[in-house]
Coordinates of C-alpha atoms in Angstrom, one line a residue:
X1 CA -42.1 15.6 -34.2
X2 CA -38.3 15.3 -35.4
X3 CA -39.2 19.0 -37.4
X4 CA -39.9 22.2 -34.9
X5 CA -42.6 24.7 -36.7
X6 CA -39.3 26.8 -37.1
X7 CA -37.6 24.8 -39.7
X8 CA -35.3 23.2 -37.1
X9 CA -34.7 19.8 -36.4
X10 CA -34.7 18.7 -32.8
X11 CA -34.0 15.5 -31.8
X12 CA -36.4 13.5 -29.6
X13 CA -36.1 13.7 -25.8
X14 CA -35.0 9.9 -25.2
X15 CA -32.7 10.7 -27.9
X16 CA -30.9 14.1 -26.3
X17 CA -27.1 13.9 -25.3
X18 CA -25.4 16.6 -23.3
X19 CA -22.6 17.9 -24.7
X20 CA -19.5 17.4 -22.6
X21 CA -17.1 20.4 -22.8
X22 CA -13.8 19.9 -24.4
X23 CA -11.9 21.7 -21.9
X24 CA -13.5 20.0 -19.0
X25 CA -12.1 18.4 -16.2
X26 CA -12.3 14.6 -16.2
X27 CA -13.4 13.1 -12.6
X28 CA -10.9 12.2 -10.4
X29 CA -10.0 8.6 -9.6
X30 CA -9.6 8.0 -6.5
X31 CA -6.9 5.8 -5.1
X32 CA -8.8 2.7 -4.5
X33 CA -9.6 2.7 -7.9
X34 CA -6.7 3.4 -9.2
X35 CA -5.5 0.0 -7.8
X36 CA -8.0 -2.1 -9.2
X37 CA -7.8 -0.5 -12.7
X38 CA -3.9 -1.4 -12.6
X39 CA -4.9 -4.9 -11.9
X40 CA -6.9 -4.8 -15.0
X41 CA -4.2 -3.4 -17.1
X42 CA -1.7 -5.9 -15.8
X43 CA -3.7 -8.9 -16.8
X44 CA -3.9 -7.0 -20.3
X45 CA 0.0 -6.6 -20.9
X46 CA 1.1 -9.5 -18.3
X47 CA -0.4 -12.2 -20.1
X48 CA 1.7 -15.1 -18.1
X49 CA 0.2 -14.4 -15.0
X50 CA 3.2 -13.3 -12.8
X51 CA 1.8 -10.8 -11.2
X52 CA -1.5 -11.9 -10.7
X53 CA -3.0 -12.4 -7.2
X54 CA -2.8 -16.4 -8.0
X55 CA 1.1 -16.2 -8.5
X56 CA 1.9 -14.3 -5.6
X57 CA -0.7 -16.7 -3.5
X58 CA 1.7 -19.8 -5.5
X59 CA 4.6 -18.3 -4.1
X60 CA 3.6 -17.5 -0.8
X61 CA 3.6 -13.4 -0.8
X62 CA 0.5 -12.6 0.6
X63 CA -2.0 -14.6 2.6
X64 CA -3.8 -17.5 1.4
X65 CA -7.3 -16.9 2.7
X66 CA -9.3 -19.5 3.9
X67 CA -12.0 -22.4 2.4
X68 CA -15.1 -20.6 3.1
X69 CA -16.1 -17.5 5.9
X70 CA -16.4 -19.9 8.5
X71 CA -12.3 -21.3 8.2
X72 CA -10.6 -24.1 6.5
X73 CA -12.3 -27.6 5.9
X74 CA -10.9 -30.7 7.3
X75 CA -7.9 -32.5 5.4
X76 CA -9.7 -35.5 5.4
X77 CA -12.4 -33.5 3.0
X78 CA -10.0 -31.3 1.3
X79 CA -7.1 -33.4 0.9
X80 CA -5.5 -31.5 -2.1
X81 CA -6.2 -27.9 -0.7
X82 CA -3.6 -25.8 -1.4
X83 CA -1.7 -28.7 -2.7
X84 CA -0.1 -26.3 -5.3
X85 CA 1.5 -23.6 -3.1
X86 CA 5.0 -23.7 -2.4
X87 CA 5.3 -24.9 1.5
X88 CA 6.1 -22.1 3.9
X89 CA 9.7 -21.5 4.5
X90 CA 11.7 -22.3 7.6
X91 CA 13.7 -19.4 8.7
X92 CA 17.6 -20.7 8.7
X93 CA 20.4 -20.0 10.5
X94 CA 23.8 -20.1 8.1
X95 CA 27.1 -19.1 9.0
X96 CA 28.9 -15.9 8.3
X97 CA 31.2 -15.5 5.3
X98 CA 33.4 -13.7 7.6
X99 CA 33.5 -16.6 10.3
X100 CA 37.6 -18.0 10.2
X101 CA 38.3 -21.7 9.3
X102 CA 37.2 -23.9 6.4
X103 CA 33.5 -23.7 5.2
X104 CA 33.9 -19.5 4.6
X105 CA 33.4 -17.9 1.3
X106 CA 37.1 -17.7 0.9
X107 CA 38.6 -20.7 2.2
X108 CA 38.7 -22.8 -1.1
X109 CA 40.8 -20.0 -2.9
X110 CA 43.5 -19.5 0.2
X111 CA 46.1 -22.2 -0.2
X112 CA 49.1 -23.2 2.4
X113 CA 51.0 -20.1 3.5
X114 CA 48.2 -17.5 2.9
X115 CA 48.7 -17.8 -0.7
X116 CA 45.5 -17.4 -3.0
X117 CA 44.5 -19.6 -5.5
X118 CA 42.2 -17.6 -7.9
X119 CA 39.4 -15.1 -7.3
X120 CA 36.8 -15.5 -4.6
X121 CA 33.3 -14.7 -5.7
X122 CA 31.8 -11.1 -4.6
X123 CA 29.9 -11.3 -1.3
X124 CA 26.1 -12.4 -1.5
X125 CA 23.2 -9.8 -1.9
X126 CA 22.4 -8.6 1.6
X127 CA 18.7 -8.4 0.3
X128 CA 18.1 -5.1 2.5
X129 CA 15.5 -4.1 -0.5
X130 CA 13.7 -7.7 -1.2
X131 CA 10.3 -8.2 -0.9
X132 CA 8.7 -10.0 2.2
X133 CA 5.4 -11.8 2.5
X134 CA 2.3 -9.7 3.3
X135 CA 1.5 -11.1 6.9
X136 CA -2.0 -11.6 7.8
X137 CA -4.2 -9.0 9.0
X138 CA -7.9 -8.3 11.2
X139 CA -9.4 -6.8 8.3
X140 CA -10.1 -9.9 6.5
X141 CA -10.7 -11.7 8.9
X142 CA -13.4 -9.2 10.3
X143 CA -14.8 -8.8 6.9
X144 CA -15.3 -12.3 6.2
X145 CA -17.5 -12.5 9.3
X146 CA -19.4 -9.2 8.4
X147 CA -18.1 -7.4 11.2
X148 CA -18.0 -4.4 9.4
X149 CA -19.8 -1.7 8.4
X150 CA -19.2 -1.7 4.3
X151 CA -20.1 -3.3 1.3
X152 CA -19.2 -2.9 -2.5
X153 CA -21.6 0.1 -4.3
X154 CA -21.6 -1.4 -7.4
X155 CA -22.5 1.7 -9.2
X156 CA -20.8 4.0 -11.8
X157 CA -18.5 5.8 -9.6
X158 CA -17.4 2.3 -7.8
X159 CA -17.4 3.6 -3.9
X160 CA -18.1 1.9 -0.4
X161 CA -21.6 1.8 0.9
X162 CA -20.9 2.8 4.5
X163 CA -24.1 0.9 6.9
X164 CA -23.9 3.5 9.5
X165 CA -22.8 7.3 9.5
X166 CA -19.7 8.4 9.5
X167 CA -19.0 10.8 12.3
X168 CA -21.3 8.0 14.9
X169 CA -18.2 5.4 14.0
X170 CA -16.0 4.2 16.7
X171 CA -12.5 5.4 15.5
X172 CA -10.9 4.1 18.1
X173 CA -11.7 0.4 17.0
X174 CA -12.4 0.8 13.1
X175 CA -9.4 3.4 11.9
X176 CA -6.6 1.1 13.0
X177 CA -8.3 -2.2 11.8
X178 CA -8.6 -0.4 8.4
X179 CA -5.0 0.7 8.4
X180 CA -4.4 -2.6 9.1
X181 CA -6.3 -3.9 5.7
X182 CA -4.2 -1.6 3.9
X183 CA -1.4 -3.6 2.7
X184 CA -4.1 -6.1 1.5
X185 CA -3.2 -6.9 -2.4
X186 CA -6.5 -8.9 -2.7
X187 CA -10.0 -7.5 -3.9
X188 CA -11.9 -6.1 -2.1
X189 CA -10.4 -6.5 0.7
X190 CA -7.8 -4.0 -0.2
X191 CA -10.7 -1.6 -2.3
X192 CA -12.4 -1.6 1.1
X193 CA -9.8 -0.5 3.4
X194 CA -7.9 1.8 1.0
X195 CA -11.3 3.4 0.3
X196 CA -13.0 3.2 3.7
X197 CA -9.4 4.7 5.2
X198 CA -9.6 8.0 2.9
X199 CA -13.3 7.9 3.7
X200 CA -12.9 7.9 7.4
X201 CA -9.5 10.7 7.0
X202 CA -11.6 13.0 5.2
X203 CA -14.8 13.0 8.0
X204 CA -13.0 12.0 10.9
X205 CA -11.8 15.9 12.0
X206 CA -11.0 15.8 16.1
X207 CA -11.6 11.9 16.4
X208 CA -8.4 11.2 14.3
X209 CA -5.7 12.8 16.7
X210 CA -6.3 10.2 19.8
X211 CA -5.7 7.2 17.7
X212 CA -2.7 7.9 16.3
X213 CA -0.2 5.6 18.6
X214 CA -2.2 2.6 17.5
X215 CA -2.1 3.7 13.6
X216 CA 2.0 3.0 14.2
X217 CA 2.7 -0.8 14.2
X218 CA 0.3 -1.0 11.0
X219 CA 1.9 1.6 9.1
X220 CA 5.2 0.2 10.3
X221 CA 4.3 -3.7 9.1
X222 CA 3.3 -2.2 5.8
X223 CA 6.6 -0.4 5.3
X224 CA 8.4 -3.7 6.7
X225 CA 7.1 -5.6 3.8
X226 CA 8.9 -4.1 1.1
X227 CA 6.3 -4.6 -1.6
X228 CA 6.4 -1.3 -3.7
X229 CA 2.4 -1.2 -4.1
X230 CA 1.6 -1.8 -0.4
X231 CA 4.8 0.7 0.5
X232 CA 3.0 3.4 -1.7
X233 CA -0.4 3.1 -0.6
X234 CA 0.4 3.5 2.5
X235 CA 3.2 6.7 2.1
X236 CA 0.2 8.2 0.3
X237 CA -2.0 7.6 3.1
X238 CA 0.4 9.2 5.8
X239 CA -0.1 12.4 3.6
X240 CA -3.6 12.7 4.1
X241 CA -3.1 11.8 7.9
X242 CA -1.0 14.3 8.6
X243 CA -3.1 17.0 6.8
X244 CA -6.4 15.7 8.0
X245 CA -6.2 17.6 11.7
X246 CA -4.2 19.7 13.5
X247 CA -1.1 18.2 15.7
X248 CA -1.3 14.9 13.7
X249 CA 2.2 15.9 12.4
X250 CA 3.8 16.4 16.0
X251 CA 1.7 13.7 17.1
X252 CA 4.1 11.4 14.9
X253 CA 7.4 12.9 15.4
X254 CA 8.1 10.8 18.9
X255 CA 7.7 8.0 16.3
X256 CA 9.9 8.4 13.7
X257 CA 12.5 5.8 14.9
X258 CA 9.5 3.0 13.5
X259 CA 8.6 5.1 10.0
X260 CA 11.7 6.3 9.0
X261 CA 14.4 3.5 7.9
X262 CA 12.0 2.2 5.2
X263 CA 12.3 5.9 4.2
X264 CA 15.8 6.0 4.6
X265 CA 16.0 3.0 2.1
X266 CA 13.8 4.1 -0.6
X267 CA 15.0 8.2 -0.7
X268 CA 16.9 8.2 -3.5
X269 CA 15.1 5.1 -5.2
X270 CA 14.3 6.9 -8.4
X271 CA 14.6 5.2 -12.2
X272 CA 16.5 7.3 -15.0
X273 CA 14.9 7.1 -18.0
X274 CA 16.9 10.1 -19.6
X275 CA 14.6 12.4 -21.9
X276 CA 12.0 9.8 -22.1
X277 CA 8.0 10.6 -20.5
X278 CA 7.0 8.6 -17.7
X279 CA 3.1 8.2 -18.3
X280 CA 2.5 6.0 -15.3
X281 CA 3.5 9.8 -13.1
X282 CA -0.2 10.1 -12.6
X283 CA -0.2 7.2 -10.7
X284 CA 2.4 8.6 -7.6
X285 CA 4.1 4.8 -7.8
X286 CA 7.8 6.4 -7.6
X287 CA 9.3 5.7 -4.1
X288 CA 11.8 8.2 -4.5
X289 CA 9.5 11.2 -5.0
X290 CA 6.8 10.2 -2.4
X291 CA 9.4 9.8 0.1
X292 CA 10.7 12.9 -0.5
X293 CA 7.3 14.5 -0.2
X294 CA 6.0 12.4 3.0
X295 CA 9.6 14.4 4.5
X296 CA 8.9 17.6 3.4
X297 CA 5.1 17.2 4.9
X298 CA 6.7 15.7 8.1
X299 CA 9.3 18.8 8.5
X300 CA 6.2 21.3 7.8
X301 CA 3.6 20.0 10.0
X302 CA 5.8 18.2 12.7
X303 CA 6.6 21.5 14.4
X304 CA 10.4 22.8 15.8
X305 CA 11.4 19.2 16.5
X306 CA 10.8 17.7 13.6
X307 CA 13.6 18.3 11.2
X308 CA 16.3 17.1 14.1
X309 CA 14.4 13.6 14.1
X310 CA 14.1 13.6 10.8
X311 CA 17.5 14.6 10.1
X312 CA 18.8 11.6 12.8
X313 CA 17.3 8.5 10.9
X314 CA 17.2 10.1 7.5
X315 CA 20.9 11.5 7.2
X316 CA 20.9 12.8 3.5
X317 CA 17.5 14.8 3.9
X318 CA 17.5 18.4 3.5
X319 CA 15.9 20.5 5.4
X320 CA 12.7 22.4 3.2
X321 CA 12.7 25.8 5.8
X322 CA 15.9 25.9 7.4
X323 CA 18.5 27.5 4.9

């Protein structure tokens, strides 16, 4: 009955909601998620479609993918497949603006006798910070096949259903492949191997500290792309690889030569927006600040030589124990 013999009213028990506390602590998203719930927003406020996974597959940024999980179809059957992508690029070999005699940047303006005739344009845009193309990677390709051990949980909190446990996995085989998946900007390839990587950090203790030369050339191809998105998931996930065992941090210092000029480049890549709030701080998307904190974890963990290495590809750094 809605009325207790007391004279008070309970509700019925299909009816009953817990009270949440006001003061509680919402759940923490993790970072996979975070990706995929920028996505969503993007579509919301991007409504032409320029950053969408279509656009950047139009203008040749990340990888295409293929017809179907077995490869492409025949041309014959698919004649107009991928007939609206901009056709790859030729690398080209031009001459230097520097290079003496006519064709340089400054030829037309230098008339007879060294004399100039107007102002010569400013050099071109070296492009040192412009994005590259996402190369392929194993993950996919591994995934499509179901070579791997995960799937989608399709439940509330939106994990990874791992098909085997955690501490029986080989990490000598898996960890690198899902480093490699990493720079993926495509779902779910990229949900699975930014969430399967934190998942396999946090549980992988002693197992972690052997693999760590081939974890290199995939960190370094991510860095090498340029793409601010793929360049920050993967400076976050250096954080938790360094704190997730002991001597993972010296383990890295004989390799700073291939992390560090992407970190050189992006140091002091901060935006000024004056007395304004930055909202989007939550997310950890400013280069500048995760650098500077993937340096100061390097230095800390990286033991005595650390901060000399450091100090020799990163010239402005300062040093966070040494006064």
């Amino acid at each position: 009955r809605p009325w207790a013999a007391g004279g008070a009213r309970t509700l019925p028990q299909r009816a009953r909601v817990e009270a949440v506390p006001l003061g509680g602590a919402m759940p923490q998203t993790s970072a996979a998620r975070e990706l995929v719930l920028t996505d969503c927003l993007d579509k919301i406020f991007v409504r032409d479609g320029s950053r969408s996974v279509q656009a950047q597959k139009h203008n040749r940024m990340i990888p295409l993918g293929n017809h179907c999980s077995f490869g492409d179809f025949p041309a014959d059957l698919a004649p107009h497949a991928w007939s609206r992508v901009k056709s790859a690029a030729k690398p080209r070999i031009t001459k230097s603006a520097s290079t003496p005699g006519l064709g340089t940047m400054n030829a037309a303006f230098t008339g007879l006798g060294g004399a100039t005739r107007g102002v010569a344009p400013p050099p071109p845009k070296a492009g040192a910070r412009a994005q590259r193309p996402v190369p392929r990677n194993q993950f996919r390709i591994y995934y499509d096949r179901s070579d791997l051990p995960i799937a989608v949980s399709h439940s509330l909190q939106g994990n990874i259903a791992w098909k085997v446990d955690l501490t029986q996995l080989d990490y000598q085989h898996y960890l690198p492949l899902f480093f490699e998946g990493c720079r993926e900007k495509e779902d779910p390839y990229r949900f699975l191997a930014v969430q399967g990587t934190y998942d396999m950090l946090e549980k992988g203790g002693a197992k972690i500290l052997p693999v760590v030369p081939q974890l290199i050339i995939p960190i370094k191809t991510a860095l090498s792309t340029r793409d601010e998105a793929v360049m920050a998931t993967m400076i976050k996930l250096i954080q938790v690889l360094i704190q997730s065992g002991d001597m993972i941090g010296e383990a890295l210092v004989p390799y700073y030569r291939q992390l560090l000029p992407m970190f050189n480049q992006y140091k002091n890549s901060s935006v000024n927006i004056g007395d304004k709030m930055d909202y989007s701080q939550r997310k950890r998307m400013n280069m500048g600040d995760l650098v500077n904190e993937t340096l100061t974890l390097m230095e800390t963990h990286g033991g005595e030589d650390a901060f000399i290495n450091i100090k020799y590809m990163v010239p402005t750094y300062e040093s966070c124990i040494h006064t």
